[in-house]
């Protein structure tokens, strides 16, 4: 059973920079997993932020960036703002039509 | 503008069945791969199922395999999820989502609906 790991929670100061990660319980995340990132605020549908590791979705500010850091995918938010306070989810494409979400990271801006 | 509108969520007893629908607009529905993704209240997102543009290829998460069936009617711009043998752990918001691909090799979701709530309870 493949488990995709994310930090359960993170906090960042307004204006600060934070990096959230997305790993595998066994093995390394590479671009071959086409990591993507989604932002969700309570009561709302998810919003697509980053796909194929580092491509920003339409309308996403360049404060959000994606990369591979070591053996994990990473989402970096620079110049954090109050409305960045959300849950963030990664998805890895496992092949054969299967995708697996990470457990999500609750980001607090304070 | 892409719009995905889910419906069909209800309260249903364990062991029961339910069919969810998602009506799409704002894009050429039969060009694209579609998914169901769910989220139990207060929990994280879980990918459930995918269907190719013509409906010929489908895949499921292990948690629903053999109980849920994804289908589509391109003439009605509609996606469906037939849910049988429902369990309390199937209680969740169910979102339909679109991928910018046509087959079941997909890499991300580019559009989401607002979700419909399924509650499995006696």
Coordinates of C-alpha atoms in Angstrom, one line a residue:
Chain A
X1 CA 0.0 0.0 0.0
X2 CA 1.6 3.3 -1.2
X3 CA 1.4 6.1 1.4
X4 CA 2.0 9.7 0.3
X5 CA 3.3 11.7 3.3
X6 CA 2.8 15.4 4.1
X7 CA 3.5 17.4 7.2
X8 CA 0.2 17.5 9.2
X9 CA 0.6 21.1 10.0
X10 CA 2.9 24.1 9.5
X11 CA 3.0 27.7 10.5
X12 CA 4.5 30.7 8.8
X13 CA 4.7 34.4 9.7
X14 CA 3.1 36.9 7.3
X15 CA 5.6 37.8 4.7
X16 CA 7.6 34.7 5.4
X17 CA 8.5 31.7 3.2
X18 CA 7.4 28.2 3.8
X19 CA 8.1 24.9 2.1
X20 CA 5.7 22.0 2.3
X21 CA 6.8 18.6 1.2
X22 CA 5.3 15.5 -0.3
X23 CA 7.0 12.2 0.1
X24 CA 6.6 8.4 -0.2
X25 CA 6.5 5.9 2.6
X26 CA 8.9 3.9 0.5
X27 CA 11.1 5.4 -2.1
X28 CA 11.7 8.8 -3.6
X29 CA 9.4 11.2 -5.4
X30 CA 10.6 12.2 -8.8
X31 CA 9.2 14.1 -11.7
X32 CA 7.9 10.8 -13.0
X33 CA 5.2 10.9 -10.4
X34 CA 4.0 14.3 -11.9
X35 CA 3.4 15.8 -8.5
X36 CA 0.6 18.3 -8.3
X37 CA -0.6 20.6 -5.5
X38 CA -4.0 21.8 -4.4
X39 CA -5.2 24.4 -2.0
X40 CA -8.5 24.0 -0.1
X41 CA -10.1 26.4 2.4
X42 CA -12.9 25.1 4.7
X43 CA -16.2 24.5 2.9
X44 CA -14.7 25.1 -0.5
X45 CA -13.7 22.8 -3.4
X46 CA -10.0 22.4 -4.0
X47 CA -8.1 24.8 -6.2
X48 CA -5.3 23.6 -8.5
X49 CA -2.0 25.4 -7.8
X50 CA 0.9 23.5 -9.3
X51 CA 1.1 20.5 -11.7
X52 CA 3.8 18.4 -13.3
X53 CA 6.2 19.3 -10.4
X54 CA 6.6 23.0 -11.1
X55 CA 4.0 24.4 -13.5
X56 CA 1.7 27.0 -12.1
X57 CA -2.0 26.7 -12.9
X58 CA -3.7 29.6 -14.6
X59 CA -4.1 32.6 -12.3
X60 CA -1.9 31.3 -9.5
X61 CA 0.5 34.0 -8.3
X62 CA 4.2 33.4 -8.7
X63 CA 4.6 33.4 -4.9
X64 CA 3.7 29.7 -5.3
X65 CA 6.4 27.4 -6.8
X66 CA 7.0 23.7 -7.0
X67 CA 10.1 21.6 -7.1
X68 CA 11.8 18.4 -6.1
X69 CA 13.8 18.8 -3.0
X70 CA 15.9 15.7 -2.2
X71 CA 13.6 12.8 -2.3
X72 CA 10.3 14.7 -2.0
X73 CA 8.2 17.1 -4.0
X74 CA 7.9 20.5 -2.5
X75 CA 5.6 23.5 -2.6
X76 CA 7.1 26.8 -1.6
X77 CA 5.0 29.8 -0.7
X78 CA 7.0 33.1 -0.6
X79 CA 5.7 36.2 1.0
X80 CA 2.9 34.4 2.8
X81 CA -0.4 36.2 3.1
X82 CA -3.3 35.8 5.5
X83 CA -5.4 34.2 2.8
X84 CA -2.8 31.5 2.2
X85 CA -4.1 30.0 5.4
X86 CA -5.5 26.8 4.0
X87 CA -5.1 23.1 3.7
X88 CA -2.6 22.0 1.0
X89 CA -2.7 18.6 -0.7
X90 CA -0.3 16.9 -3.1
X91 CA -1.2 14.1 -5.5
X92 CA 1.2 11.7 -7.1
X93 CA 0.3 9.8 -10.2
X94 CA 1.3 6.1 -9.7
X95 CA 0.6 4.9 -13.2
X96 CA -2.1 2.5 -14.4
X97 CA -4.7 5.3 -13.9
X98 CA -4.1 5.5 -10.2
X99 CA -3.5 8.7 -8.2
X100 CA -2.8 9.0 -4.5
X101 CA -3.3 12.0 -2.3
X102 CA -1.1 12.9 0.6
X103 CA -2.8 13.4 3.9
X104 CA -2.7 17.2 3.6
X105 CA -0.9 20.0 5.4
X106 CA -2.8 22.6 7.4
X107 CA -1.0 25.9 7.0
X108 CA -1.4 28.6 9.6
X109 CA -0.3 32.2 8.9
X110 CA 0.4 34.0 12.1
Chain B
X1 CA -15.9 28.9 -18.1
X2 CA -15.7 25.3 -16.9
X3 CA -18.5 24.3 -14.6
X4 CA -19.0 20.9 -12.9
X5 CA -22.2 20.5 -10.9
X6 CA -22.6 17.3 -8.8
X7 CA -25.9 16.0 -7.5
X8 CA -27.5 12.9 -5.9
X9 CA -26.0 13.1 -2.4
X10 CA -28.4 11.7 0.2
X11 CA -28.6 9.9 3.5
X12 CA -28.5 6.2 2.9
X13 CA -28.4 3.1 5.1
X14 CA -25.4 0.8 5.2
X15 CA -25.6 -1.8 2.5
X16 CA -27.6 0.6 0.3
X17 CA -27.0 2.0 -3.1
X18 CA -26.8 5.5 -4.6
X19 CA -26.0 7.1 -7.9
X20 CA -24.2 10.4 -8.1
X21 CA -24.3 12.7 -11.2
X22 CA -22.0 15.5 -12.4
X23 CA -23.2 17.7 -15.3
X24 CA -20.4 19.5 -17.1
X25 CA -20.4 22.7 -19.2
X26 CA -18.0 25.2 -20.6
X27 CA -15.8 22.7 -22.4
X28 CA -16.0 19.8 -24.8
X29 CA -16.9 17.1 -22.3
X30 CA -16.2 14.1 -24.5
X31 CA -12.6 15.2 -25.1
X32 CA -11.5 14.8 -21.5
X33 CA -10.8 12.4 -18.7
X34 CA -13.0 12.7 -15.6
X35 CA -12.7 11.6 -12.0
X36 CA -14.5 11.3 -8.7
X37 CA -12.6 12.4 -5.6
X38 CA -14.0 12.3 -2.1
X39 CA -13.4 13.8 1.3
X40 CA -14.8 12.5 4.6
X41 CA -15.9 15.4 6.9
X42 CA -12.9 16.9 8.5
X43 CA -10.5 14.6 6.7
X44 CA -8.3 14.7 3.6
X45 CA -9.0 14.2 -0.1
X46 CA -9.1 10.7 -1.6
X47 CA -9.0 9.8 -5.3
X48 CA -11.8 7.4 -6.0
X49 CA -12.0 6.7 -9.7
X50 CA -11.2 7.8 -13.3
X51 CA -12.8 7.3 -16.7
X52 CA -11.4 7.9 -20.1
X53 CA -13.0 10.3 -22.7
X54 CA -15.0 7.5 -24.3
X55 CA -15.7 5.5 -21.2
X56 CA -13.7 2.5 -22.3
X57 CA -11.1 2.6 -19.6
X58 CA -11.8 2.9 -15.9
X59 CA -9.8 2.6 -12.7
X60 CA -10.7 2.6 -9.0
X61 CA -9.1 3.0 -5.6
X62 CA -8.8 -0.2 -3.7
X63 CA -11.2 1.1 -1.1
X64 CA -14.1 1.1 -3.6
X65 CA -13.2 -1.5 -6.2
X66 CA -15.9 -4.0 -6.8
X67 CA -18.6 -1.7 -5.1
X68 CA -18.5 1.5 -7.2
X69 CA -18.8 2.0 -10.9
X70 CA -17.9 5.1 -12.8
X71 CA -19.6 5.8 -16.1
X72 CA -20.4 8.7 -18.4
X73 CA -22.9 9.8 -21.0
X74 CA -21.2 12.1 -23.4
X75 CA -24.5 13.0 -25.2
X76 CA -25.7 14.4 -21.9
X77 CA -22.3 15.9 -20.8
X78 CA -22.7 13.8 -17.6
X79 CA -20.5 11.8 -15.4
X80 CA -21.9 9.2 -12.9
X81 CA -20.8 7.2 -9.9
X82 CA -22.9 4.1 -9.0
X83 CA -22.3 3.3 -5.4
X84 CA -23.4 -0.1 -4.1
X85 CA -22.9 -1.9 -0.8
X86 CA -22.3 1.4 0.9
X87 CA -20.4 1.5 4.2
X88 CA -20.3 4.1 6.9
X89 CA -16.7 4.9 5.9
X90 CA -18.1 6.0 2.5
X91 CA -19.6 9.0 4.1
X92 CA -18.0 12.0 2.4
X93 CA -18.3 14.9 0.0
X94 CA -17.9 13.6 -3.5
X95 CA -16.3 15.9 -6.0
X96 CA -16.1 15.4 -9.8
X97 CA -13.0 16.7 -11.3
X98 CA -11.6 17.0 -14.8
X99 CA -8.1 16.3 -16.2
X100 CA -6.6 17.9 -19.3
X101 CA -6.1 14.5 -20.9
X102 CA -8.3 12.0 -22.8
X103 CA -7.1 8.6 -21.6
X104 CA -6.6 7.2 -18.2
X105 CA -3.0 8.4 -18.1
X106 CA -3.6 11.6 -16.3
X107 CA -1.3 13.8 -14.3
X108 CA -3.5 16.3 -12.5
X109 CA -6.9 17.8 -12.0
X110 CA -7.5 21.2 -13.6
X111 CA -11.2 21.8 -12.7
X112 CA -13.4 20.8 -9.7
X113 CA -17.0 20.8 -8.9
X114 CA -18.4 22.0 -5.5
X115 CA -19.2 18.5 -4.3
X116 CA -22.3 16.6 -3.0
X117 CA -22.6 15.0 0.4
X118 CA -23.2 11.3 0.8
X119 CA -24.0 10.2 4.4
X120 CA -24.2 6.5 5.1
X121 CA -25.9 5.9 8.4
X122 CA -28.6 3.8 10.0

